[in-house]
Amino acid sequence: MNWRLFVGAALLLSACSSTVPHNTGVYLLVDTSGSYNRQVSKAEQIILFALSRLQPLDSFAVARIDTASFTEKNIIAKATFDDRPSTANQQKRAFASRVQKFVDESKAASYTDITGGLLQAIEFLNEKKPGRKEILIFSDMKEELDKGYVRNMPLDFKGFEVVALNVTKLRSDNFDPREYLSRLEAWRVKVEKGGGRWRVVNDLDRLDGLL
Amino acid sequence: MFMTSLLTITPWPVLSAAILLVLLIAALYLARHTAHQAIHAVTSALARGFRLASHSVAHAEERLAARNREVLLAAGRDAKERMVEREFARIADTTRKDLSNYPDMHRRLSEAIIRIEEDQEKAVEVPPEAPGWAKAVEVIAKLDARNAGAEILADIHKSMLKAHAEAMVDYRKASGERHGLLRKMMPDWRLIQETLGRVNKSVASVIERSLVIDRHMQDYETIVHGEDRALSVLSSSSLVHFFVSMLVLGVATAGAAVNFTLIARPMAEMVGGTNFIGVFRTADIAALVIIMVEISMGLFLMESLRITRLFPVIGALSDKMRVRMIGITFAILLLMASIEAGLAYMREVLLQDELATNALLRSDSTGALVNAHLWITTMAQMGMGFILPFALVFAAIPLETFVHSLRTVLGLMGIGVLRALALILRVLGNGLRHLGTLAERIYDLPLFVPLWIEARFAAAHALPPAIEDESLQEVRP
């Protein structure tokens, strides 16, 4: 009789335990092309902010956007934080040191393959299966592809939130602001057409709403 | 729309309205008796229903009051029995303590008394008196032997002086011995005095306890007889116990909350920080379970010590088993308190680790500095982690009082609610009866014209017989 009760209680507990994941997956793309490479130190600030916000079992990856971004080689650092808070802290410290190294050694790329980076981000986060999927793009959002790179394909952003951070205005944007606005609009349409949510955060002092 | 169409039954709306009014009044007048009956039936039925419900609730209130009285008296009886039992136990302890020494005390007293008797007897013995020279002197003095008598008397005088001197020496020696014996008696007297003093103290203690028992027994008798005074005292003390125990339980809950805060964070290291059972974190549940287990152990410990009586099974265990249970529960408590102290230390370590990580992530060099007095908070946390489980043990006492007084308080509240409900139902019943009468009057209000005519008509019909009577009365004389 007692073992039946025990089994019943165990079943009840297992039924009560939540199977819906509560964790967050964050993929941060850092544009290293041309003059935007100078902004990398700002990206470090965002990475550290994200690290301070992320909890155990959350996944975080930082990748660079360069000429060919659809590759694992572009991932600078990635981690799925351990369930134990102390181990998660150690992982965060190691992550921060890898990012620091990247910031110190970052070199400007010739082209900007944002779509490739997004594809890589989607693939990474879909593999991790987190409860919430965030793609952060630290870029001016101006895509420049090298010859031979095909990126005009639909992207599946279902369940993703895409946040463009620090979208700086280019010199040409100052001449014709419509270029800047149309660029952002094009990305918004692309993301929302793919089923995702689009957001732009330019004020890096107000990152509270992020994550 | 309907009204408009009704007003068009004649070309003149006013006339139409007047006709309609007359028809309506006529209809109401014709249906008056039936309407009155219906109103009366409905309101009477409702009033009866409410009155019945009120009686039923009042009856339930009486039953509850009786039950509450029984429970209160039983609780009071139980409490008094416990008090008397405790007093008897104290008397038994005192008696056992004193009676265990009684044979020894008795022996010492007897020995002291025997020694005193012997010494007294010895002290009573006096040296023999000098020989009876007085009679010899008298005889010789009567002899007519001239000078020979004087010589004899002189010899006798000499012998008497000598004998007197010897007797005095003997007397002094004997007195000295007697004084010595009396001096020897003094420790024995003191021993007897001290022993009797102790006996007196014990007897006084027993008398004092017996007075307390008498008082308790008087209270017990009033409770057994179910006197109202006893009931009132028990009821008020039950309410006081309820509020006091609630206050203390509130303090204990706050202590448990502090305890929870101490161990919830480090529990995440053991069971993971992101697992959920329902909407609650597994780490929080684990911490809560540890605290609950500690409280349960505390309860069992208190039960085993017979300080509380929430579980009759534990109280009925044999003394040997109870002592074993005390040992086991105390050992588990000690173990858990040690674990908590460790977890409290771990909490501080984790906190520092997290602070250092956050400082690094904020690029804040000051955050990583170690406070020189950090050990004080660490030690304080560890101390609290160790002491709180033991402090929570004592929550069993107010818990027992709370549980026992809760029954009475709920009973009193139930009586109050039922009494109020009965009153409301009675008021509603009476109100409905009057409401029926009022409804009948309101119904009659638009019918005042036909009713007035009816009254006049009835008066006119009732008048002729009266006149006949008067005429008859006039004829008779």
XYZ file of C-alpha atoms in Angstrom:
688
model
C 0.000 0.000 0.000
C 2.815 2.369 0.940
C 4.753 1.866 -2.275
C 1.583 2.592 -4.219
C 1.211 5.856 -2.367
C 4.843 6.667 -3.039
C 4.505 5.940 -6.751
C 1.320 8.029 -6.841
C 3.054 10.957 -5.179
C 6.017 10.650 -7.548
C 3.694 10.622 -10.561
C 1.851 13.630 -9.212
C 5.101 15.502 -8.711
C 6.357 14.612 -12.155
C 3.033 15.737 -13.585
C 3.307 19.001 -11.697
C 6.893 19.642 -12.796
C 6.872 22.009 -15.703
C 8.052 20.731 -19.098
C 7.853 24.140 -20.754
C 11.375 25.598 -20.940
C 11.819 28.862 -19.055
C 15.292 29.618 -20.339
C 16.403 32.219 -22.847
C 18.656 31.853 -25.845
C 20.535 34.938 -26.985
C 22.640 35.241 -30.133
C 24.515 38.503 -30.504
C 25.893 39.457 -33.903
C 28.660 42.048 -33.878
C 29.360 43.908 -37.084
C 33.102 44.170 -37.691
C 32.964 45.584 -41.168
C 34.674 48.821 -42.188
C 34.275 51.807 -39.930
C 31.730 50.040 -37.662
C 34.600 47.996 -36.244
C 35.358 50.994 -34.066
C 32.097 50.413 -32.249
C 33.185 46.999 -31.005
C 34.041 48.337 -27.567
C 30.392 49.376 -27.249
C 29.400 45.856 -28.195
C 31.456 44.606 -25.269
C 29.317 46.751 -22.992
C 26.179 45.079 -24.331
C 27.708 41.608 -24.050
C 28.599 42.205 -20.408
C 25.112 43.556 -19.786
C 23.601 40.459 -21.355
C 25.870 38.232 -19.283
C 24.769 39.956 -16.080
C 21.131 39.405 -17.020
C 21.293 35.798 -18.134
C 20.398 33.016 -15.714
C 21.454 29.384 -15.317
C 20.393 27.195 -18.275
C 20.274 30.244 -20.588
C 22.298 30.012 -23.800
C 24.412 32.836 -25.120
C 26.557 33.147 -28.230
C 28.471 36.052 -29.684
C 29.417 35.956 -33.358
C 31.032 38.426 -35.701
C 29.529 39.697 -38.927
C 32.107 39.813 -41.656
C 32.345 38.844 -45.301
C 31.004 35.324 -44.736
C 28.989 35.069 -41.571
C 27.145 31.789 -42.117
C 29.736 29.666 -40.386
C 30.506 28.389 -36.890
C 33.952 29.840 -37.184
C 32.466 33.286 -36.728
C 31.226 32.392 -33.254
C 33.529 34.133 -30.809
C 32.137 32.649 -27.649
C 29.168 30.489 -26.759
C 27.893 28.944 -23.584
C 24.884 27.313 -22.036
C 25.081 28.273 -18.403
C 25.066 25.510 -15.844
C 22.149 24.851 -13.538
C 24.314 25.608 -10.510
C 24.722 29.349 -9.952
C 28.393 29.089 -8.941
C 29.342 27.229 -12.129
C 27.257 29.654 -14.174
C 29.255 32.523 -12.658
C 32.521 30.851 -13.605
C 31.245 30.375 -17.156
C 30.268 34.035 -17.312
C 33.725 35.117 -16.227
C 35.347 32.877 -18.829
C 32.923 34.198 -21.458
C 33.778 37.798 -20.547
C 37.497 37.123 -20.875
C 37.031 35.563 -24.349
C 34.993 38.584 -25.437
C 37.687 40.890 -24.092
C 40.246 39.063 -26.165
C 38.057 39.424 -29.254
C 37.616 43.164 -28.667
C 41.358 43.609 -28.309
C 42.176 41.658 -31.470
C 39.218 42.584 -33.693
C 40.044 43.491 -37.310
C 37.806 45.264 -39.801
C 36.140 43.083 -42.429
C 35.651 44.102 -46.067
C 32.005 43.069 -46.415
C 28.935 42.797 -44.219
C 26.999 39.529 -44.425
C 24.159 40.194 -41.994
C 21.785 37.613 -43.492
C 24.412 34.884 -43.162
C 24.840 35.796 -39.514
C 21.091 35.692 -38.990
C 20.891 32.274 -40.598
C 23.633 31.062 -38.290
C 21.810 32.577 -35.288
C 18.524 30.880 -36.239
C 20.269 27.568 -36.636
C 22.086 27.900 -33.305
C 19.041 28.909 -31.296
C 16.778 26.310 -32.912
C 19.264 23.666 -31.871
C 19.284 24.915 -28.274
C 15.458 24.994 -28.092
C 15.180 27.731 -25.448
C 11.871 29.082 -24.205
C 12.636 32.539 -25.548
C 14.823 33.289 -28.563
C 16.554 36.640 -28.967
C 18.836 37.749 -31.805
C 20.683 40.961 -31.099
C 22.359 42.679 -34.073
C 24.984 45.228 -33.243
C 25.321 46.821 -36.665
C 24.476 49.756 -38.902
C 22.280 47.235 -40.744
C 23.785 47.983 -44.109
C 24.441 44.684 -45.814
C 27.244 44.471 -48.340
C 27.837 41.067 -49.864
C 30.900 39.868 -51.654
C 30.554 38.509 -55.134
C 29.165 34.971 -55.205
C 27.298 35.046 -51.877
C 23.591 34.347 -52.290
C 21.437 35.667 -49.474
C 18.103 36.598 -51.090
C 16.129 33.869 -49.403
C 13.225 33.942 -46.949
C 14.187 33.497 -43.296
C 12.057 31.723 -40.696
C 11.891 34.010 -37.653
C 8.952 32.254 -35.997
C 9.321 32.625 -32.197
C 12.287 34.986 -32.537
C 12.719 38.535 -31.414
C 15.258 40.443 -33.448
C 16.700 43.575 -31.866
C 18.873 45.950 -33.847
C 21.253 47.755 -31.515
C 23.206 50.935 -32.012
C 22.133 51.351 -35.639
C 24.454 54.200 -36.520
C 23.749 56.623 -39.346
C 26.117 56.452 -42.260
C 27.511 59.515 -43.992
C 25.133 58.894 -46.911
C 22.203 58.660 -44.456
C 22.898 62.205 -43.409
C 22.507 63.356 -46.988
C 19.341 61.382 -47.453
C 17.734 60.113 -44.205
C 15.268 58.136 -46.303
C 18.073 55.672 -46.962
C 18.435 55.001 -43.231
C 14.695 54.715 -42.706
C 14.163 52.516 -45.725
C 17.027 50.268 -44.588
C 15.458 49.739 -41.200
C 12.023 49.300 -42.772
C 13.367 46.659 -45.133
C 14.789 44.686 -42.219
C 11.573 45.080 -40.230
C 9.544 43.731 -43.139
C 11.974 40.862 -43.613
C 11.814 39.845 -39.955
C 8.070 40.226 -39.567
C 7.458 38.433 -42.855
C 9.462 35.557 -41.420
C 7.157 35.494 -38.369
C 9.433 37.305 -35.919
C 9.237 40.507 -33.871
C 11.414 43.473 -34.722
C 12.775 46.168 -32.421
C 15.407 48.880 -32.604
C 17.343 50.125 -29.569
C 19.777 52.923 -30.251
C 20.202 54.349 -26.767
C 22.704 52.039 -25.130
C 22.234 53.737 -21.771
C 18.709 52.415 -21.637
C 19.105 48.692 -22.041
C 16.745 47.854 -19.181
C 14.022 46.654 -21.527
C 16.455 44.314 -23.197
C 16.410 40.690 -21.930
C -45.948 52.175 -28.920
C -48.415 49.919 -27.153
C -49.523 52.792 -24.935
C -49.968 55.033 -27.931
C -52.165 52.464 -29.609
C -54.195 52.068 -26.437
C -54.812 55.792 -26.320
C -56.372 55.656 -29.765
C -59.378 53.538 -28.859
C -61.397 56.764 -28.984
C -60.625 59.887 -30.969
C -59.864 61.689 -27.730
C -56.809 60.446 -25.896
C -57.942 61.859 -22.577
C -61.194 59.986 -22.854
C -59.363 56.879 -23.898
C -57.126 57.223 -20.884
C -60.080 57.747 -18.585
C -61.839 54.676 -19.989
C -58.701 52.623 -19.619
C -58.252 53.826 -16.030
C -61.804 52.957 -15.137
C -61.419 49.531 -16.720
C -58.169 48.962 -14.908
C -59.645 49.977 -11.562
C -62.651 47.795 -12.203
C -60.408 44.854 -13.025
C -58.303 45.446 -9.946
C -61.405 45.739 -7.792
C -62.830 42.523 -9.142
C -59.540 40.702 -8.554
C -59.039 42.341 -5.158
C -59.998 39.394 -2.983
C -57.906 36.930 -4.974
C -54.981 39.331 -5.094
C -55.149 39.831 -1.328
C -55.237 36.098 -0.833
C -52.257 35.638 -3.149
C -50.238 38.355 -1.429
C -51.133 36.950 1.954
C -50.290 33.415 0.911
C -46.935 34.360 -0.559
C -45.804 36.598 2.305
C -47.113 34.211 4.946
C -45.349 31.294 3.328
C -42.122 33.236 3.092
C -42.484 34.546 6.654
C -43.163 31.030 7.923
C -40.187 29.751 5.977
C -37.926 32.384 7.438
C -39.272 31.811 10.924
C -38.709 28.098 10.531
C -35.206 28.701 9.271
C -34.605 31.058 12.187
C -35.785 28.386 14.643
C -33.597 25.840 12.960
C -30.548 28.116 13.080
C -31.283 29.000 16.705
C -31.511 25.295 17.488
C -28.205 24.696 15.698
C -26.706 27.552 17.682
C -27.905 25.961 20.921
C -26.461 22.617 19.886
C -23.176 24.265 18.950
C -23.127 26.195 22.218
C -23.725 22.963 24.131
C -21.012 21.222 22.170
C -18.689 24.159 22.675
C -19.441 24.084 26.369
C -18.619 20.389 26.503
C -15.389 20.898 24.598
C -14.410 23.854 26.738
C -15.146 21.980 29.954
C -13.309 18.921 28.702
C -10.311 21.061 27.755
C -10.441 22.788 31.142
C -10.749 19.443 32.891
C -7.807 18.124 30.950
C -5.707 21.192 31.728
C -6.566 21.026 35.435
C -5.846 17.309 35.511
C -2.463 18.025 34.010
C -1.792 20.706 36.602
C -2.871 18.499 39.487
C -0.891 15.644 38.038
C 2.166 17.879 37.825
C 1.697 19.043 41.425
C 1.347 15.453 42.567
C 4.485 14.610 40.660
C 6.294 17.410 42.449
C 5.007 16.194 45.813
C 6.029 12.693 44.887
C 9.487 13.961 44.007
C 9.782 15.843 47.287
C 8.499 12.887 49.283
C 10.688 10.432 47.418
C 13.707 12.621 47.935
C 13.025 13.014 51.650
C 11.778 9.513 52.300
C 14.785 7.963 50.624
C 16.906 9.645 53.302
C 14.420 8.872 56.042
C 15.965 5.572 57.357
C 19.358 7.202 57.563
C 17.857 10.291 59.183
C 15.898 8.125 61.606
C 18.997 6.140 62.527
C 20.996 9.292 63.120
C 18.210 10.802 65.187
C 17.882 7.616 67.275
C 21.606 7.405 67.816
C 21.728 11.040 68.849
C 18.835 10.555 71.232
C 20.425 7.407 72.731
C 23.696 9.226 73.163
C 21.895 12.103 74.843
C 20.045 9.695 77.152
C 23.212 7.923 78.088
C 25.002 11.156 78.733
C 22.075 12.409 80.713
C 22.058 9.285 82.829
C 25.745 9.632 83.390
C 25.290 13.271 84.295
C 22.640 12.367 86.864
C 25.002 10.073 88.923
C 26.348 11.968 91.966
C 29.177 10.873 94.353
C 28.145 9.224 97.624
C 27.689 11.478 100.584
C 30.065 11.514 103.484
C 29.227 8.959 106.248
C 26.505 9.928 108.686
C 28.756 11.502 111.331
C 26.002 13.708 112.695
C 24.248 10.898 114.544
C 27.567 9.657 116.060
C 28.370 13.192 117.241
C 24.965 13.451 118.848
C 25.385 10.139 120.663
C 28.877 11.028 121.923
C 27.726 14.479 123.010
C 25.064 12.818 125.201
C 27.646 10.543 126.803
C 28.791 11.637 130.295
C 32.445 10.868 129.741
C 33.792 14.344 130.531
C 36.928 15.073 128.616
C 36.910 11.797 126.693
C 33.929 12.981 124.710
C 35.752 16.144 123.679
C 38.662 14.198 122.268
C 36.398 11.900 120.390
C 34.535 14.893 119.040
C 37.772 16.526 118.017
C 38.768 13.342 116.155
C 35.378 13.225 114.580
C 35.697 16.878 113.641
C 39.068 16.167 112.081
C 37.713 13.152 110.216
C 34.723 15.190 109.089
C 36.936 17.923 107.722
C 38.976 15.376 105.888
C 35.881 13.648 104.586
C 34.420 16.997 103.585
C 37.560 17.887 101.670
C 37.479 14.517 99.863
C 33.780 14.896 99.198
C 34.372 18.369 97.725
C 37.084 17.020 95.457
C 34.789 14.211 94.355
C 31.967 16.658 93.869
C 34.063 18.958 91.722
C 35.296 16.053 89.694
C 31.759 14.771 89.201
C 30.532 18.270 88.266
C 33.318 18.568 85.732
C 32.404 15.207 84.261
C 28.735 16.211 84.107
C 29.621 19.448 82.350
C 31.775 17.475 79.938
C 28.893 15.138 79.208
C 26.513 18.040 78.698
C 29.034 19.653 76.342
C 29.179 16.413 74.405
C 25.389 16.545 73.987
C 25.496 19.851 72.061
C 26.431 18.479 68.582
C 23.714 15.880 68.989
C 21.199 18.583 69.824
C 22.339 20.559 66.797
C 22.057 17.467 64.615
C 18.555 16.857 65.864
C 17.654 20.505 65.305
C 19.013 20.522 61.753
C 17.348 17.236 60.897
C 14.031 18.386 62.273
C 14.474 21.695 60.417
C 14.890 19.825 57.144
C 11.866 17.709 57.923
C 9.919 20.874 58.706
C 10.944 22.430 55.405
C 9.865 19.349 53.474
C 6.585 19.205 55.318
C 6.011 22.927 54.681
C 6.717 22.371 50.971
C 4.254 19.494 50.893
C 1.666 21.620 52.705
C 2.228 24.450 50.219
C 1.792 22.059 47.297
C -1.284 20.585 48.907
C -2.777 24.094 49.131
C -2.101 24.585 45.413
C -3.682 21.212 44.731
C -6.663 22.222 46.838
C -7.090 25.337 44.750
C -6.794 23.382 41.523
C -9.205 20.812 42.846
C -11.748 23.517 43.670
C -11.437 24.818 40.114
C -11.686 21.267 38.865
C -14.873 20.726 40.822
C -16.447 23.868 39.392
C -15.498 22.627 35.930
C -16.870 19.154 36.611
C -20.128 20.671 37.849
C -20.181 22.776 34.694
C -20.681 26.047 36.514
C -21.084 29.168 34.419
C -18.258 30.925 36.229
C -15.831 28.168 35.269
C -17.105 28.276 31.713
C -16.644 32.019 31.506
C -13.103 31.786 32.919
C -12.219 28.981 30.518
C -13.702 30.822 27.567
C -11.832 34.047 28.251
C -8.560 32.260 28.943
C -9.039 30.278 25.746
C -9.380 33.518 23.771
C -6.279 34.943 25.454
C -4.373 31.749 24.678
C -5.531 31.916 21.081
C -4.287 35.456 20.475
C -1.045 34.998 22.395
C -0.237 31.744 20.617
C -1.113 33.350 17.292
C 1.323 36.157 18.030
C 4.080 33.743 18.989
C 3.363 31.608 15.932
C 3.668 34.765 13.833
C 7.107 35.343 15.331
C 8.009 31.709 14.660
C 6.833 32.095 11.051
C 9.071 35.138 10.663
C 11.935 33.056 12.050
C 11.139 30.316 9.548
C 11.127 32.921 6.758
C 14.595 34.119 7.807
C 15.704 30.503 7.890
C 14.271 29.995 4.416
C 16.185 33.008 3.076
C 19.376 31.612 4.540
C 19.148 28.268 2.780
C 17.113 28.902 -0.394
C 20.022 30.271 -2.434
C 22.541 27.544 -1.620
C 19.859 24.897 -2.199
C 19.999 25.941 -5.861
C 23.544 24.551 -5.879
C 22.222 21.176 -4.756
C 18.986 20.738 -6.695
C 19.575 23.251 -9.480
C 18.387 26.790 -9.764
C 16.053 26.491 -12.725
C 13.937 23.424 -12.042
C 10.308 24.079 -11.330
C 7.544 22.083 -9.693
C 4.386 23.814 -10.839
C 5.144 27.495 -10.562
C 7.583 27.094 -7.665
C 11.328 26.679 -7.920
C 12.511 23.245 -6.812
C 15.260 24.890 -4.747
C 12.683 26.931 -2.830
C 10.533 23.854 -2.261
C 13.575 21.896 -1.061
C 14.477 24.681 1.383
C 10.898 24.787 2.606
C 10.835 21.014 3.027
C 14.010 21.152 5.131
C 12.437 23.757 7.405
C 9.219 21.743 7.639
C 11.177 18.609 8.528
C 12.980 20.575 11.238
C 9.688 21.810 12.641
C 8.309 18.251 12.550
C 11.379 16.965 14.382
C 10.906 19.736 16.930
C 7.297 18.654 17.390
C 8.322 15.034 17.906
C 11.018 16.098 20.351
C 8.550 18.132 22.369
C 6.074 15.261 22.284
C 8.718 12.818 23.431
C 9.641 15.146 26.267
C 5.928 15.222 27.146
C 5.921 19.002 26.968
C 3.194 18.956 24.320
C 0.424 16.407 23.762
C -0.527 16.674 20.130
C 0.195 13.018 19.313
C -1.251 10.610 21.879
C 0.707 7.737 20.305
C 4.029 9.301 21.267
C 2.766 10.164 24.742
C 1.676 6.558 25.262
C 5.085 5.132 24.355
C 7.121 3.415 27.035
C 9.743 5.542 28.776
C 12.562 3.581 27.185
C 11.139 4.140 23.704
C 10.527 7.803 24.447
C 14.124 8.315 25.526
C 15.252 6.640 22.316
C 12.966 8.896 20.340
C 14.324 11.957 22.133
C 17.838 10.890 21.199
C 16.955 10.223 17.566
C 14.985 13.437 17.011
C 17.647 15.501 18.751
C 20.364 13.881 16.634
C 18.418 14.610 13.429
C 17.868 18.195 14.554
C 21.541 18.594 15.329
C 22.426 17.185 11.931
C 20.029 19.491 10.141
C 21.209 22.495 12.134
C 24.782 21.670 11.125
C 23.698 21.333 7.488
C 21.955 24.684 7.731
C 25.063 26.297 9.167
C 27.008 24.890 6.221
C 24.397 26.134 3.764
C 24.482 29.580 5.392
C 28.254 29.639 4.879
C 27.758 28.499 1.281
C 25.252 31.290 0.799
C 27.830 33.883 1.743
C 30.404 32.304 -0.575
C 27.918 32.269 -3.453
C 26.902 35.833 -2.743
C 30.507 36.983 -2.865
C 31.072 35.011 -6.044
C 28.043 36.594 -7.646
C 29.059 40.063 -6.509
C 32.539 39.556 -7.923
C 31.120 38.304 -11.241
C 28.687 41.197 -11.485
C 31.467 43.643 -10.653
C 33.551 42.113 -13.420
C 30.653 42.317 -15.861
C 30.077 45.957 -14.891
C 33.836 46.616 -15.202
C 33.622 47.868 -11.621
C 36.928 47.317 -9.809
C 35.551 48.394 -6.399
C 32.961 45.647 -6.351
C 35.596 42.953 -6.266
C 37.185 44.296 -3.083
C 36.751 41.989 -0.092
C 35.289 43.522 3.036
C 37.653 42.997 5.980
C 34.737 42.496 8.373
C 32.965 40.022 6.155
C 33.692 37.194 8.569
C 31.314 38.778 11.089
C 28.303 38.473 8.756
C 29.432 35.012 7.686
C 29.671 33.865 11.289
C 26.364 35.509 12.138
C 24.672 33.716 9.248
C 26.178 30.411 10.266
C 25.123 30.981 13.866
C 21.587 31.795 12.805
C 21.527 28.772 10.532
C 22.516 26.591 13.483
C 20.343 28.170 16.164
C 17.098 28.767 14.245
C 16.219 25.040 13.867
C 16.491 24.652 17.638
C 14.548 27.860 18.226
C 11.807 26.574 15.928
C 11.468 23.502 18.149
C 9.726 25.686 20.702
C 7.098 26.639 18.132
C 5.471 23.330 19.114
C 4.242 24.848 22.395
C 2.298 27.793 20.902
C 1.167 25.496 18.088
C -0.442 23.132 20.569
C -2.098 26.024 22.390
C -3.243 27.471 19.081
C -4.750 24.190 17.929
C -6.561 23.653 21.214
C -7.837 27.217 21.536
C -8.750 27.389 17.842
C -11.535 24.874 18.430
C -13.061 27.091 21.108
C -12.588 30.294 19.129
C -14.140 28.749 16.025
C -17.007 27.507 18.181
C -17.559 30.972 19.643
C -17.408 32.518 16.192
C -19.833 29.909 14.911
C -22.230 30.691 17.754
C -21.994 34.398 16.951
C -22.617 33.852 13.260
C -25.540 31.498 13.878
C -27.051 33.896 16.402
C -26.782 36.776 13.940
C -28.220 34.613 11.170
C -31.149 33.558 13.354
C -31.841 37.183 14.190
C -31.678 38.237 10.553
C -34.029 35.415 9.528
C -36.479 36.330 12.280
C -36.411 39.986 11.274
C -36.922 38.998 7.647
C -39.864 36.752 8.579
C -41.582 39.483 10.567
C -40.752 42.049 7.938
C -42.320 39.901 5.221
C -45.498 39.510 7.236
C -45.798 43.262 7.573
C -44.746 43.659 3.972
C -47.763 41.507 2.985
C -50.116 43.808 4.864
C -48.428 46.810 3.313
C -48.730 45.295 -0.171
C -52.456 44.748 0.370
C -52.870 48.378 1.414
C -50.884 49.572 -1.585
C -53.047 47.393 -3.797
C -56.122 49.034 -2.343
C -54.774 52.543 -2.800
C -55.913 53.066 -6.437
C -59.221 51.400 -5.562
C -60.235 53.974 -2.998
C -63.292 55.083 -5.052
C -64.939 51.660 -5.474
C -63.976 50.781 -1.909
C -65.563 53.947 -0.603
C -68.700 53.180 -2.602
C -68.646 49.628 -1.287
C -68.332 50.894 2.272
C -71.219 53.279 1.801
C -73.249 50.516 0.228
C -72.505 48.163 3.077
C -73.379 50.845 5.598
C -76.644 51.474 3.862
C -77.474 47.762 3.978
C -76.467 47.418 7.570
C -78.596 50.417 8.806
C -82.249 49.047 8.530
C -81.837 46.162 11.012
C -80.481 48.606 13.578
C -83.524 50.790 13.165
C -85.720 47.714 13.601
C -84.010 46.899 16.853
C -84.477 50.421 18.129
C -88.189 50.310 17.226
C -88.522 46.995 18.999
C -86.889 48.394 22.071
C -89.274 51.323 22.001
C -92.296 49.010 21.689
C -91.359 46.692 24.565
C -91.775 49.055 27.518
